[in-house]
Every structure is written in structure tokens, then in C-alpha cells.
Coordinates of C-alpha atoms in Angstrom, one line a residue:
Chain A
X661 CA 0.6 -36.3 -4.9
X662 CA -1.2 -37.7 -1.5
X663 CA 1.7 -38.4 1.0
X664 CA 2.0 -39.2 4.4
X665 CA 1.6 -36.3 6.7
X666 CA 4.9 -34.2 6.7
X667 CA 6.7 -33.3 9.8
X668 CA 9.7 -31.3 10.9
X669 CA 12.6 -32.1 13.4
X670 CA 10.5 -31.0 16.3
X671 CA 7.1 -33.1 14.9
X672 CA 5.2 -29.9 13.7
X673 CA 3.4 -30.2 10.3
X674 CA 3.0 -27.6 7.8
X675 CA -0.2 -26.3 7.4
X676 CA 0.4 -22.3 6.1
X677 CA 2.3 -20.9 3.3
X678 CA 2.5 -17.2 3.2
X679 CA 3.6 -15.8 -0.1
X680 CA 5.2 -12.7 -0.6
X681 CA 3.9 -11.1 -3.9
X682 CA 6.5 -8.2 -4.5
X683 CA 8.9 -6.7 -2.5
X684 CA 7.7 -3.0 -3.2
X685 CA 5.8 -0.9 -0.8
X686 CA 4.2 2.4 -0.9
X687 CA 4.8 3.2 2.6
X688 CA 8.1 3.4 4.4
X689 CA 7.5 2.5 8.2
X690 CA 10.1 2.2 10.3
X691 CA 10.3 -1.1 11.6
X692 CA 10.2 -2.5 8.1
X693 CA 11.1 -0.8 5.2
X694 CA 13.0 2.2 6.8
X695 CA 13.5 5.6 4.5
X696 CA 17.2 5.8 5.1
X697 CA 17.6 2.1 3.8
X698 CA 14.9 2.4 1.2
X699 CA 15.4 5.5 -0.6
X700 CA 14.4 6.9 -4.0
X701 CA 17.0 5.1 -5.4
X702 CA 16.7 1.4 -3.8
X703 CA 17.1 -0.8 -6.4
X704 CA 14.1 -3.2 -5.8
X705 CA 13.4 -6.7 -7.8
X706 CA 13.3 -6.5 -11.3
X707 CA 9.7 -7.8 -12.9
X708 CA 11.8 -11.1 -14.0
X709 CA 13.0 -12.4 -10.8
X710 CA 9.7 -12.0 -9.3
X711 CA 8.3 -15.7 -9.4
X712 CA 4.9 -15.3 -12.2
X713 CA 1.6 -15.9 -11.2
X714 CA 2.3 -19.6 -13.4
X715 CA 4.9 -20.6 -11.0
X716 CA 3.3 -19.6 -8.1
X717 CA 0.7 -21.4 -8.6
X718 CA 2.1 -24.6 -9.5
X719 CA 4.6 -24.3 -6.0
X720 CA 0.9 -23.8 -4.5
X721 CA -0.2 -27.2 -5.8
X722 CA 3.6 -28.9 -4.6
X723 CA 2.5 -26.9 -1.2
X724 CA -0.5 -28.4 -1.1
X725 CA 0.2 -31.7 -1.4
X726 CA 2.9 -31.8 2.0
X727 CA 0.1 -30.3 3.8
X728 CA -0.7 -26.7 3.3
X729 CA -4.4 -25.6 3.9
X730 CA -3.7 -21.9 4.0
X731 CA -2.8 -19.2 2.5
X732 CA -1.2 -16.1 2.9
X733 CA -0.2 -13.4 0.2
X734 CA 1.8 -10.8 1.6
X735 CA 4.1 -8.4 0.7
X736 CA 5.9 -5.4 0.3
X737 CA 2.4 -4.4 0.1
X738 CA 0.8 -7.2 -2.2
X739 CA -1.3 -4.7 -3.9
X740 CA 1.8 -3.1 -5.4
X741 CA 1.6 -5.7 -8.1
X742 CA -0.2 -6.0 -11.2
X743 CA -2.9 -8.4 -11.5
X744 CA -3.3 -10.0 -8.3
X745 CA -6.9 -11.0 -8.7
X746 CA -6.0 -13.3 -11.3
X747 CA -3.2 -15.2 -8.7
X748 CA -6.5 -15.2 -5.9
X749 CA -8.1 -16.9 -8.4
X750 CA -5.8 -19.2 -9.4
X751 CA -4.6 -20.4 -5.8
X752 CA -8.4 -20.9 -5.2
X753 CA -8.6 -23.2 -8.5
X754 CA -5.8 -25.5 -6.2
X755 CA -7.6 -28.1 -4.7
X756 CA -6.9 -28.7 -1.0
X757 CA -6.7 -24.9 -0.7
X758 CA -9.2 -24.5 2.1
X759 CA -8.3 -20.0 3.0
X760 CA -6.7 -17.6 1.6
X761 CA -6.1 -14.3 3.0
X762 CA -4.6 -11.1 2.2
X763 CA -2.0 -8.7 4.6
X764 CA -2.3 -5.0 3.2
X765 CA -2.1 -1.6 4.3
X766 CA -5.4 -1.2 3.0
X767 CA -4.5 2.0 0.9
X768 CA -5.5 0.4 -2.7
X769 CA -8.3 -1.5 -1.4
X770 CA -10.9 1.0 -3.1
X771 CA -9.1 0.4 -6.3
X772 CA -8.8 -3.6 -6.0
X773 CA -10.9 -4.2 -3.0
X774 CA -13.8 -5.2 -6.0
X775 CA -11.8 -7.6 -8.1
X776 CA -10.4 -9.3 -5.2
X777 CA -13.1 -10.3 -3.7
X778 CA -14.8 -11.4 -7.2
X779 CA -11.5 -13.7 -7.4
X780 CA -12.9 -15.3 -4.1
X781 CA -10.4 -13.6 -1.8
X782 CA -12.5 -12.9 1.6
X783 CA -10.1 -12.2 4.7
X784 CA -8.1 -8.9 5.2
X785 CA -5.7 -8.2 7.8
X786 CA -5.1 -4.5 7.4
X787 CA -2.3 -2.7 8.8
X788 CA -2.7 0.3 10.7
X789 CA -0.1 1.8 13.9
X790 CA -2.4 4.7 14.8
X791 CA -5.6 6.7 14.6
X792 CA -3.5 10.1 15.2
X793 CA -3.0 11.7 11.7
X794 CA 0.4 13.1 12.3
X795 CA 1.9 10.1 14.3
X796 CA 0.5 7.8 11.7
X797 CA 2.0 9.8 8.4
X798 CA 5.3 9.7 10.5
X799 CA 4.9 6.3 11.5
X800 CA 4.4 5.1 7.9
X801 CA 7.1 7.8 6.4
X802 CA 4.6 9.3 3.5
X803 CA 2.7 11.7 5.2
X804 CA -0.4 9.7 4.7
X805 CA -3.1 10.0 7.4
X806 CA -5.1 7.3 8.6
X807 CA -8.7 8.5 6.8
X808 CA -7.8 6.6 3.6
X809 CA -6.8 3.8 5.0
X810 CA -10.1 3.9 7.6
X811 CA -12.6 5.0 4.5
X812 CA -11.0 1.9 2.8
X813 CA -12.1 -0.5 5.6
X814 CA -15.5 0.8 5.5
X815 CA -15.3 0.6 2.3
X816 CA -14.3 -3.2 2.2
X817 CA -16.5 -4.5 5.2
X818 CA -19.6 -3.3 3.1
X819 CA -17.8 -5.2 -0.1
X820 CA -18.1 -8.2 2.4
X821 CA -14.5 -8.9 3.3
X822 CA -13.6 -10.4 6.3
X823 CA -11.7 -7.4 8.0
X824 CA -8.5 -8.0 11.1
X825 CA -6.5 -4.8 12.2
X826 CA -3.2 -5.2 13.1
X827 CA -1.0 -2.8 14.9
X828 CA 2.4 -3.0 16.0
X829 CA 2.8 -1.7 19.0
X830 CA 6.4 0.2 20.0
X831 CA 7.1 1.7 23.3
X832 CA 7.3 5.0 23.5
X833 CA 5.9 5.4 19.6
X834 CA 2.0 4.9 19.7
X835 CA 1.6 2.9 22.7
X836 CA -0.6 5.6 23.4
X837 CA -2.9 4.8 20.3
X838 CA -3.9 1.0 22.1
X839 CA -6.7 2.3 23.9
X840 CA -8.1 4.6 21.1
X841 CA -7.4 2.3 18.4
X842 CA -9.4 -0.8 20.5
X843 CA -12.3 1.7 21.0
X844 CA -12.5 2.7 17.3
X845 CA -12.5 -0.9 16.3
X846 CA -14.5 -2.5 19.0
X847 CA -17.1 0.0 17.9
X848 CA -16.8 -1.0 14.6
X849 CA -17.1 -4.6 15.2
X850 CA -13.4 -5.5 13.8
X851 CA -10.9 -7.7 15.4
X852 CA -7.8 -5.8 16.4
X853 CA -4.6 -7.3 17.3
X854 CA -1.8 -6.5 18.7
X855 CA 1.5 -7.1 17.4
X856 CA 4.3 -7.0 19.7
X857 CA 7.2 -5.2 18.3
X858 CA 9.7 -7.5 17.1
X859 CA 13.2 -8.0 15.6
X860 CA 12.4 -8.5 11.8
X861 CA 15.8 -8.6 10.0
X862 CA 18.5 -5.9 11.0
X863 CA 17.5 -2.6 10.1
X864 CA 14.7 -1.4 12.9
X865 CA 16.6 -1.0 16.1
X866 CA 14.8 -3.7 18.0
X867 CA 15.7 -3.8 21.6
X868 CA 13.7 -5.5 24.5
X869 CA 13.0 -2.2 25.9
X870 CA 11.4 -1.2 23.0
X871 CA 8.4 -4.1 23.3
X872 CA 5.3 -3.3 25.0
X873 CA 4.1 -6.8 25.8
X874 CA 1.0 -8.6 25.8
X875 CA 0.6 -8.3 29.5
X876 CA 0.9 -5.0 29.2
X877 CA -1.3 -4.4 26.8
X878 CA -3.7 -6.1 28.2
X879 CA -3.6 -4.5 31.4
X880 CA -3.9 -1.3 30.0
X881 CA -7.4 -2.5 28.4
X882 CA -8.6 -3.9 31.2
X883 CA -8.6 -0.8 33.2
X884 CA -11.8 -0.1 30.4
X885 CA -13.0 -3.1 29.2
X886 CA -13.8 -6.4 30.9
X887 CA -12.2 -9.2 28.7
X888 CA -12.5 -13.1 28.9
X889 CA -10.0 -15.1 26.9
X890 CA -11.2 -17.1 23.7
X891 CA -10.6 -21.0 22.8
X892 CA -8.0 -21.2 20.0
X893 CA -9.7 -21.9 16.9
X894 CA -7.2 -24.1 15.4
X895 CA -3.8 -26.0 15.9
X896 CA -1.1 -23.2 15.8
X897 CA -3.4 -20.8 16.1
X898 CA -1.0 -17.6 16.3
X899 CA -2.8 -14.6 17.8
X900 CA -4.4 -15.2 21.3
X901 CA -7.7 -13.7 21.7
X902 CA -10.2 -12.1 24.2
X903 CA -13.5 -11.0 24.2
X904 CA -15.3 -8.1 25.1
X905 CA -17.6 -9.2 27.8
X906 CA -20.5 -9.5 27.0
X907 CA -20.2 -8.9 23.1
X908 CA -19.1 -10.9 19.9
X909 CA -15.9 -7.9 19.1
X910 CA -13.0 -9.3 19.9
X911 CA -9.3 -8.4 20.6
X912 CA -5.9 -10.2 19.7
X913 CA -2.6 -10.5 20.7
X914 CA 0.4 -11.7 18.7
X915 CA 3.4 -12.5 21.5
X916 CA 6.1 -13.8 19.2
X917 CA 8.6 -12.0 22.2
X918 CA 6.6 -12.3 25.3
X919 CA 4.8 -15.7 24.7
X920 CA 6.6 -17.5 21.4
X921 CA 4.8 -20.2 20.0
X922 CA 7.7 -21.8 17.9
X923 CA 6.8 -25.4 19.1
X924 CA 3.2 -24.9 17.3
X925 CA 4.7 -23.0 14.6
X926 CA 3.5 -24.7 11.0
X927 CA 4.2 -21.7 8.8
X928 CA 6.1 -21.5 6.0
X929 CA 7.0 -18.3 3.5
X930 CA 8.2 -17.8 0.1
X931 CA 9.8 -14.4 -0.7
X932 CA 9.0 -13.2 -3.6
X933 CA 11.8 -13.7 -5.7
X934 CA 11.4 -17.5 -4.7
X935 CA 13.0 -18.2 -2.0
X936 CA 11.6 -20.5 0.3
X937 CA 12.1 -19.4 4.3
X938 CA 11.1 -22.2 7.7
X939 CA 11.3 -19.3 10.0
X940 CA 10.4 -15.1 10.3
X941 CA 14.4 -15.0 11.7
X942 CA 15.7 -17.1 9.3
X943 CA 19.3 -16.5 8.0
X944 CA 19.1 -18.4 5.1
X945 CA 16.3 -19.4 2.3
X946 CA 16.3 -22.6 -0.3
X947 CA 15.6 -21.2 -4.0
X948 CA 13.2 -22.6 -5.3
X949 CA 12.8 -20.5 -8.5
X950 CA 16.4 -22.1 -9.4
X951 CA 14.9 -25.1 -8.8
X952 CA 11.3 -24.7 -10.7
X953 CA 13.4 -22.4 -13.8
X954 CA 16.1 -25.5 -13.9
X955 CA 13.1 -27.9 -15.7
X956 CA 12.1 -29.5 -12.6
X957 CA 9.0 -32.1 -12.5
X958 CA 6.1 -31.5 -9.8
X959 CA 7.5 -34.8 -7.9
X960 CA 11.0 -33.7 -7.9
X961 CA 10.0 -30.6 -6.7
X962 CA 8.0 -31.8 -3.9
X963 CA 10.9 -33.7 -3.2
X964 CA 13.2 -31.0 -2.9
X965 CA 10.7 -29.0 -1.0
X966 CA 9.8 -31.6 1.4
X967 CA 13.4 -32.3 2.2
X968 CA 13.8 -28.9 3.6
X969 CA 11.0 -29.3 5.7
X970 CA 11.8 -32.4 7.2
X971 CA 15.1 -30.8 8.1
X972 CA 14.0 -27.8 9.6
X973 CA 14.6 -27.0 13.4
X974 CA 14.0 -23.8 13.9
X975 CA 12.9 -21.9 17.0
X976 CA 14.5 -18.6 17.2
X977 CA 11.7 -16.8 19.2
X978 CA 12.4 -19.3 22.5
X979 CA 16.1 -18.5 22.3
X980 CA 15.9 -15.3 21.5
X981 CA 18.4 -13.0 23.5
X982 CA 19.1 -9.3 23.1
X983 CA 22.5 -10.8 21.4
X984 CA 21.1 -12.8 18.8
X985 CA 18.4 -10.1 18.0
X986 CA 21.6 -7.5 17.1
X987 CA 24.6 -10.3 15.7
X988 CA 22.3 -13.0 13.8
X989 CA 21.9 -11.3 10.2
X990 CA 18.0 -11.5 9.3
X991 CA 16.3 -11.4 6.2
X992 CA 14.5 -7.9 6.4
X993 CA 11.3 -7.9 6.9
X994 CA 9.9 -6.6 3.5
X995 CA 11.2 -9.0 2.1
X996 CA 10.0 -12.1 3.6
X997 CA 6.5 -10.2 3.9
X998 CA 6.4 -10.6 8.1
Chain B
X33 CA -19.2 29.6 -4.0
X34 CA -18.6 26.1 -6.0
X35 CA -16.2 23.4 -3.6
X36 CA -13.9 22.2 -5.9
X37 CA -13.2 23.6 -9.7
X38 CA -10.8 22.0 -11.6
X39 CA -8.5 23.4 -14.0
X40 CA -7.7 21.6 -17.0
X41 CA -4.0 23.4 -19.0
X42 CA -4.3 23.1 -22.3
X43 CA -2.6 26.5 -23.5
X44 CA 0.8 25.3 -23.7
X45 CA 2.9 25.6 -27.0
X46 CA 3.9 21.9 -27.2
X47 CA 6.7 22.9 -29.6
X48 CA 8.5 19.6 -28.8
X49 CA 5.3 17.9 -29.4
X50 CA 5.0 19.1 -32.0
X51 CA 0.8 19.7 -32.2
X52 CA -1.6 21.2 -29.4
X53 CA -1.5 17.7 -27.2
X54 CA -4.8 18.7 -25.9
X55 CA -5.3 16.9 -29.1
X56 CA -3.2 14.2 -29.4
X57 CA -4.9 10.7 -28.7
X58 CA -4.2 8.0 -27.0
X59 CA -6.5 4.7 -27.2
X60 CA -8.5 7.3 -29.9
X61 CA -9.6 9.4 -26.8
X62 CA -8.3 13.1 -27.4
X63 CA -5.8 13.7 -24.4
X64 CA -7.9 16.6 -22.8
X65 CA -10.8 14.5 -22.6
X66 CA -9.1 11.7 -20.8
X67 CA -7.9 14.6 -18.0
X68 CA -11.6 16.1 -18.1
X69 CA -12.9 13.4 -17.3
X70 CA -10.1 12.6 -14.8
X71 CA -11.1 15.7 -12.8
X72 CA -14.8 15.9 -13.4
X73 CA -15.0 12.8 -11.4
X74 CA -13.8 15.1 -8.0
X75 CA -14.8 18.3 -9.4
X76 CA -18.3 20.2 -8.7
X77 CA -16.8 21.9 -12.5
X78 CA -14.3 22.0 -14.8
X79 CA -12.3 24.9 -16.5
X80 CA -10.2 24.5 -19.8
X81 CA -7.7 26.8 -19.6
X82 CA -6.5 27.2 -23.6
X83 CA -5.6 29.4 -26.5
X84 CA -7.8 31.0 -28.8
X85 CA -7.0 29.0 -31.5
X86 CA -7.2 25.8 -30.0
X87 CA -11.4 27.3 -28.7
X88 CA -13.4 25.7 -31.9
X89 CA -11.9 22.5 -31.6
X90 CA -13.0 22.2 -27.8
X91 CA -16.6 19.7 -27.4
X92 CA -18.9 22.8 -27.3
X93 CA -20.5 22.6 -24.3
X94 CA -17.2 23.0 -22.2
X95 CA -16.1 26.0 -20.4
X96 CA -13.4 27.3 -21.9
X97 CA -11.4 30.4 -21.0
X98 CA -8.2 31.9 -22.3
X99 CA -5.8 33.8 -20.1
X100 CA -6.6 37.0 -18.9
X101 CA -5.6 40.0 -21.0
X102 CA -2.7 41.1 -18.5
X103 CA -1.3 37.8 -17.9
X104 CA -1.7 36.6 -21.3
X105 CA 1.0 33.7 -22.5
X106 CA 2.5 33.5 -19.3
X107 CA 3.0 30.0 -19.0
X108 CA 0.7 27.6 -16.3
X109 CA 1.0 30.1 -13.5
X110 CA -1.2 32.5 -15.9
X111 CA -3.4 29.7 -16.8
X112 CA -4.1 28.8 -13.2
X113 CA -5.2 32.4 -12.0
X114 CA -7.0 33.1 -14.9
X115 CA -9.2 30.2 -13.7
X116 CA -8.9 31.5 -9.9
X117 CA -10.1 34.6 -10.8
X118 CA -12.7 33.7 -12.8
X119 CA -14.3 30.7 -10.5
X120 CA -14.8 31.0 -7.1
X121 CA -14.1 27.9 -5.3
X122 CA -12.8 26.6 -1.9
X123 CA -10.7 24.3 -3.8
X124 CA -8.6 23.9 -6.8
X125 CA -7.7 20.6 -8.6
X126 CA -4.9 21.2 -11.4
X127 CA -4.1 18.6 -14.1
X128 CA -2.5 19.3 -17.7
X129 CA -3.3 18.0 -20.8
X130 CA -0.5 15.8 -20.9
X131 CA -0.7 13.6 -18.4
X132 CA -3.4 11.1 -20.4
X133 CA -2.9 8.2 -18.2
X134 CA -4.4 9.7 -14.6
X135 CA -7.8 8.7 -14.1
X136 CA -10.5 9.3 -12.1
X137 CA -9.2 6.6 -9.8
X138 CA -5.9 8.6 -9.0
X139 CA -7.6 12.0 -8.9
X140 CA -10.0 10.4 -6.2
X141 CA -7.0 8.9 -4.4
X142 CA -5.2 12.1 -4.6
X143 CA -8.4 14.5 -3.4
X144 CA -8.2 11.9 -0.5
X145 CA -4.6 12.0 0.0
X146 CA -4.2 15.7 -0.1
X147 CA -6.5 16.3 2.9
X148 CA -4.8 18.3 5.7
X149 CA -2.0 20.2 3.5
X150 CA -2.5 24.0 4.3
X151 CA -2.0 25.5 0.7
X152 CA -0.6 23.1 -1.8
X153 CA -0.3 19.5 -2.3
X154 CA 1.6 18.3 -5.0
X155 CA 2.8 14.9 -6.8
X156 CA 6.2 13.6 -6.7
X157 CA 7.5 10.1 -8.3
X158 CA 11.6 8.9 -7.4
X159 CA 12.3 10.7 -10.9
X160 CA 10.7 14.3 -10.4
X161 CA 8.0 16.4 -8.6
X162 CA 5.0 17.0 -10.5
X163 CA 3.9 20.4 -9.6
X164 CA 0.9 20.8 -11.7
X165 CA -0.9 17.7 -10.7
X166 CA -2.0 19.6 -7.7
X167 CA -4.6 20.5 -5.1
X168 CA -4.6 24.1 -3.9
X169 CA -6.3 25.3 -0.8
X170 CA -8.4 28.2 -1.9
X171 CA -7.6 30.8 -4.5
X172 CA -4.4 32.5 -4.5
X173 CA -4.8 34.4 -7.4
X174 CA -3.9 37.7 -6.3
X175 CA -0.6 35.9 -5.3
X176 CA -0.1 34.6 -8.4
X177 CA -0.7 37.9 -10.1
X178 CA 1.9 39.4 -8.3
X179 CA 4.2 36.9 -9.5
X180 CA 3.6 37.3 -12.9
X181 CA 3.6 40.6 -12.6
X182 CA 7.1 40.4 -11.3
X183 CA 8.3 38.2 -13.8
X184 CA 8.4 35.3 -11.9
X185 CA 7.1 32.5 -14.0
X186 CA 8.6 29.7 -12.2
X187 CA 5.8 27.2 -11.0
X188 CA 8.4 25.2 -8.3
X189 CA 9.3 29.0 -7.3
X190 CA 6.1 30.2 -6.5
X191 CA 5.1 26.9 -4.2
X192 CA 8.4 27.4 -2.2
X193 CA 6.4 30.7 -1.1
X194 CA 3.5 28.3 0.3
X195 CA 3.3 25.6 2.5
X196 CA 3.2 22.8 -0.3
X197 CA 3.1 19.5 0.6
X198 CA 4.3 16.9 -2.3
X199 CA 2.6 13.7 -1.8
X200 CA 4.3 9.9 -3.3
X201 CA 3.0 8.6 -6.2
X202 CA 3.6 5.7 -5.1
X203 CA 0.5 6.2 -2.5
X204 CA -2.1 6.7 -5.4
X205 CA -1.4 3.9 -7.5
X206 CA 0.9 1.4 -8.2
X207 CA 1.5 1.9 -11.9
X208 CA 4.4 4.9 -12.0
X209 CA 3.6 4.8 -15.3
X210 CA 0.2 6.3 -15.0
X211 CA 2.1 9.5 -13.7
X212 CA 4.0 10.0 -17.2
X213 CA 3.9 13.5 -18.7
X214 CA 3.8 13.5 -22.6
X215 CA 6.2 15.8 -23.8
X216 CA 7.2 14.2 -27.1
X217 CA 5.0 12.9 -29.9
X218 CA 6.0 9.1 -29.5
X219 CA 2.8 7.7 -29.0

């Protein structure tokens, strides 16, 4: 299915597909799956409207062949649901696939850490707000404390995963958690990054004010640490990184506000109940599942698929405005997997 | 003083069950053993709580108990001081014989999870708290005396005197089903 490469409107290929695995998660943080939206009784996505492992993995190959190298499985939280070793293993048997990495946070890794990684999986990005146990069960709305989630990357580093932290950072939440959490990490010899808070679908209260930016962040480390930024690794390389003088640890900073980087953007995302997304702030998705359910062909799919890449234009994080953060109606967060 | 002791229930009538369920099976493992082993995996020891007719049909090398003379037939909050009074520990993990599906993988999860309450931490899916999947802080058995004593039987009751904590299923393992309760023969 060897084509010519694929561009959008604005020239940018597509090179990642994250995958949302369920929309389910065990924690309730705030600026994703809030309490008071997702209650008891939230009537999540029934087991058939999920897409199967079988179709994902055949809208991996149609992926594959417009120009996607990575991928990411995300969530909910991905470890939610049942099986996913096997999926690891069957996006690995896609040919083309050259990474695939996992966004979790990390509270079943001791149960699945070992089957994932015998499936081939290798790279983690674990989640984690905070180091302070009450802030932390607040900030994830279960009352769990961060020595599971900590004990789990141990844990997984000496399995021999490939381990990134990632913590949102919110002004006037756990800003105060950026120096301790760098310190704990740096010491462990784990990338942190810093995500700056943004306005994922409609439910999280967003507001510029509520960002503590990159410069900011990295000002407050500097008054400790000597950095020294780091080459990007790769086209559309997303986080922007430092190093710790004179050592390997490094530090990274995801500026989707402060800094966008929609003109290098080459990601695409499929939801989990098949809906395929061009943006993080997108409105609107393309289903897919209707499409692969309806008896489709691979070719006809990749024609379909293809189409909607061709056509896309998105940049909402260059235009975005206090106004279009509150009136534009977002898909939420947990459901699009970040 | 032994750490952590964990108490197994398997006194209860199970007159909708309609046998002991210690002794029901499910993949041809008796139902008490699948729990032993459940807390044995977090547990410096375990104590089987039971009746006295139910004793013979127990692995023999277990350590069985009946409730206490005074307390006798009380319902779990005898069972669990019975086995407060008669081992020491710094911690108590509860589990009943009916809940076949938790391993030692959720009882590990939970031990982890539970860190930090003050008295009691408990289990609660969307459907209903679980109060006898539980960790206790030291031994309250003189509290639980009283109780009894008092004719307070209610297990919900007596944690609304402590600080109890009820922690998500959801945060020890995906599978709700694992936290299932077999009440009714329909295995």
C-alpha cells in the first residue's frame, strides 16, 4: 500500500497515531475526568463500541501505509482494559511500525508491567502531578498517594522500560511540587516533563491565568540547577528539552499554550470508540469504526482515511484566545486520550 | 508481636447459599483456599475464623479458631475480635470466604493502597461498599467487644465510630468483577 508521502493543508505529514484504548479510568483528576462529571453512575462505552484489538490493528496497517512510524496507546488509562499485551503485540507484528509507547498512570504497571514488556512494549510516560501524598490523592480524586505509583516506576525501570514522567503543572495547585518533583526524578535518572496546563475539552476550567508557563518553569529551576537546552531528536519533536549540566538526566517542557508547535504538528488520534481526530481541540471526529463495520476493503479505507488528512487544517493552539478556550465545544480529554 | 495477621470469615450460615461456601469451588479450588492464599501472600499468618462443624473439613495444618465463648454467633464483627484477641498484630487484613475471585495481586494492591488510613480502610465498587475486605490499623478488639456486647452487630455501624477510609476498586484492578461476593449458589 506504498504511496507517495501524505501531506495536510499546511504541508505537514503524518508520522504518529495515538490510540485511545478505553475510555475508563481509575483515577478522577480534575483537569480530565472531573468527579462531578464522572460519577458512579457515568455511563461509559459499552465493550461493543470499543474498536477490537482485530480492527485496531488492521487501521494500524491503513496507518501505516500514509506514513505513521509511531505509536501511541493511550487512554482513559489504557491499562483499564483487558488484554492489552496481546494489541502491543499485534501493532508490533505491523511492519513499518518503528515505536510504540504507552501513557499510564502507572498504578497497574506491577500487575501488567511484565506482559507488556514481553509483548515488546518498551517506552512509558507515566503520569504523576505531585510527590505530596495529600495534594496528589486530591489531585487525582481517589485518595491514592503517590508511593504506588513511585514503587511502580521502580518497579518498571528494573523490568527495563523506558520510563518519562509527566506532570501537569496548574497554578496555584502543585506548582509548588516543580522543584521537588525535578529533584526526585533527576535523582533517579528519569526524564520529567512538564506539561503546561491546557484547555482539553470543556469541563476543567481552563483560563490563561491558570497556566504556569514554560518560562516559568524554567526559571524557577534554574535558580537550582544549571540547564543547557537539547537538539530536537526528530521532526515535530513535541517536548523541548534541557539538560542538567554536566549530566545525562534531563528535563522537558511541553508548551502547547506558551510556545505551540501546530505548524510541526504530525499527530493523529483515534478515540476509542473509533473515531478518528486531526487535532487535541478538535470539535469534530471522522468514524471510522462505521466505516471499517460497513465491509470496507483496506484500499478504500485508506482512501477514506487519507482524504481526511489531506483536508485537514488545523491549528488551534496558534489561535488560541481565552474566547475560543470557553465557546468552542471540545472533545474531553478522556476521551481523545490527551 | 506478628505485623500483619489475616483473618479469613468462614463462620457464616450461608443459608441463601445454601452449603458452608467456605466449601463451595470455583475452578475445583475450595473458596477458602483461594482467599487463604489471597491473604497469605501479605500476611506474616493467617486465621480461619469458622464453626465447629465446619473444623474437620479445614487442610489440617491451618489455624483455625471458632468465636469466642461470649461473642459466640455473632456475625463477622465476633469473628474479627475473636481473631484480635487471640493474635497480636500491628495489622489486620480481613477477607471472607466468598469473595473467590481476589487474589494475591489485589490484596498486594490493596495493602499498598491502604497505607496512611488511621483505623480502617475499606473497599467500595459504584454498586456498594465492601466492608469486610478491609485493612485495620491495630486491634480494636476491646471496641468491638463492646459493641457486641451492646447488641450492636452492624459492621457499616461500627466503622462510622472510626476513621475508615473506603478506597475504589477501581484503583486495585480493573476487572470489577474480581470484587464479586458470592451469596447465591450459581456457580
Amino acid at each position: 500500500m506504498a504511496r507517495q508521502p501524505l501531506k495536510d493543508q499546511l504541508g505537514r505529514p503524518i508520522r504518529d497515531l495515538r490510540i485511545s484504548v478505553t475510555d475508563r479510568c481509575n483515577f478522577r483528576c480534575s483537569y480530565c475526568m472531573p468527579k462531578e462529571v464522572f460519577g458512579d453512575d457515568y455511563a461509559f462505552l459499552p465493550k461493543q463500541e470499543l474498536l477490537s484489538f482485530e480492527e485496531i490493528h488492521r487501521l494500524t496497517k491503513v496507518f501505516v501505509s500514509m506514513g505513521v512510524k509511531k505509536i501511541r496507546l493511550t487512554g482513559g488509562e489504557p491499562l483499564m482494559r483487558r488484554g492489552l499485551p496481546e494489541l502491543v503485540k499485534k501493532i508490533f507484528s505491523v511492519e513499518g511500525v518503528e515505536d510504540v509507547g504507552l501513557t499510564t498512570n502507572g498504578l497497574f504497571l506491577k500487575q501488567q508491567g511484565p506482559a507488556l514488556y514481553e509483548a515488546g512494549l518498551r517506552r512509558l510516560n507515566i503520569s504523576l502531578d505531585a510527590l505530596d501524598a495529600e495534594l496528589f490523592g486530591k489531585l487525582n480524586g481517589r485518595g491514592v498517594s503517590p508511593a504506588p505509583i513511585l514503587e511502580n516506576i521502580d518497579f518498571a525501570k528494573e523490568l527495563g522500560f523506558e520510563i518519562k514522567v509527566n506532570m501537569v503543572v496548574q497554578k496555584g495547585v502543585n506548582e509548588q511540587e516543580i522543584l521537588p518533583m525535578a529533584a526526585y526524578f533527576k535523582n533517579k535518572g528519569i526524564t520529567l516533563r512538564f506539561i503546561e496546563f491546557m484547555d482539553v475539552g470543556n469541563d476543567n476550567g481552563w483560563s490563561f491565568k491558570k497556566v504556569v508557563t514554560k518560562k516559568e518553569i524554567l526559571s524557577l529551576l534554574q535558580s537550582e540547577y544549571i540547564l543547557e537546552p537539547v537538539e530536537e531528536d526528530y521532526y515535530g519533536e513535541v517536548a523541548k528539552r534541557y539538560r542538567y549540566s554536566g549530566s545525562d538526566e534531563q528535563v522537558g517542557f511541553i508548551t502547547s499554550v506558551s510556545e505551540s508547535f501546530c505548524s510541526s504538528c504530525t499527530r493523529a488520534r483515534l478515540s476509542s470508540d473509533g473515531k478518528f481526530y486531526t487535532c487535541l481541540f478538535a470539535v469534530k471526529g471522522y468514524d471510522i469504526r462505521e466505516l471499517i463495520r460497513s465491509g470496507m476493503d483496506d484500499e478504500e479505507l485508506l482512501e477514506a482515511i487519507s482524504g481526511v488528512w489531506k483536508g485537514r487544517s488545523d491549528r488551534y493552539s496558534d489561535e488560541r484566545t481565552e474566547q475560543t478556550a470557553k465557546s468552542r465545544k471540545k472533545i474531553g480529554m478522556s476521551y481523545i486520550g490527551g | 508481636m506478628r505485623n500483619t495477621v489475616g483473618i479469613l470469615l468462614a463462620g457464616g450460615l450461608s443459608s441463601r447459599f445454601g452449603s458452608p461456601k467456605a466449601f463451595a469451588r470455583v475452578d475445583g479450588v475450595y473458596f477458602y483456599e483461594k482467599v487463604y492464599k489471597a491473604l497469605d501472600a501479605v500476611c506474616d499468618q493467617v486465621i480461619i475464623v469458622t464453626r465447629e462443624e465446619l473444623m474437620p473439613l479445614f487442610a489440617k495444618e491451618l489455624d483455625l479458631v471458632t468465636d469466642l465463648p461470649d461473642i459466640k454467633g455473632q456475625g463477622p464483627l465476633a469473628g474479627i475480635c475473636t481473631a484480635m484477641k487471640l493474635r497480636q498484630a500491628a495489622m489486620y487484613m480481613v477477607l471472607p470466604c466468598d469473595m473467590p475471585y481476589i487474589g494475591p495481586e489485589e490484596t498486594n494492591a490493596f495493602r499498598q493502597l491502604a497505607a496512611g488510613t488511621k483505623h480502617v480502610t475499606g473497599v467500595q465498587t459504584p454498586d456498594e461498599k465492601i466492608p469486610l475486605f478491609s485493612l485495620w490499623k491495630g486491634s480494636f478488639a476491646e471496641d468491638l467487644e463492646r459493641a457486641i456486647n451492646n447488641g450492636n452487630l452492624s459492621v457499616f455501624d461500627f466503622l462510622a465510630s472510626l476513621e475508615t477510609r473506603w478506597i475504589d476498586a477501581s484503583v486495585i484492578h480493573q476487572d470489577q468483577g474480581k470484587f464479586r461476593n458470592i451469596n447465591r449458589n450459581t456457580l
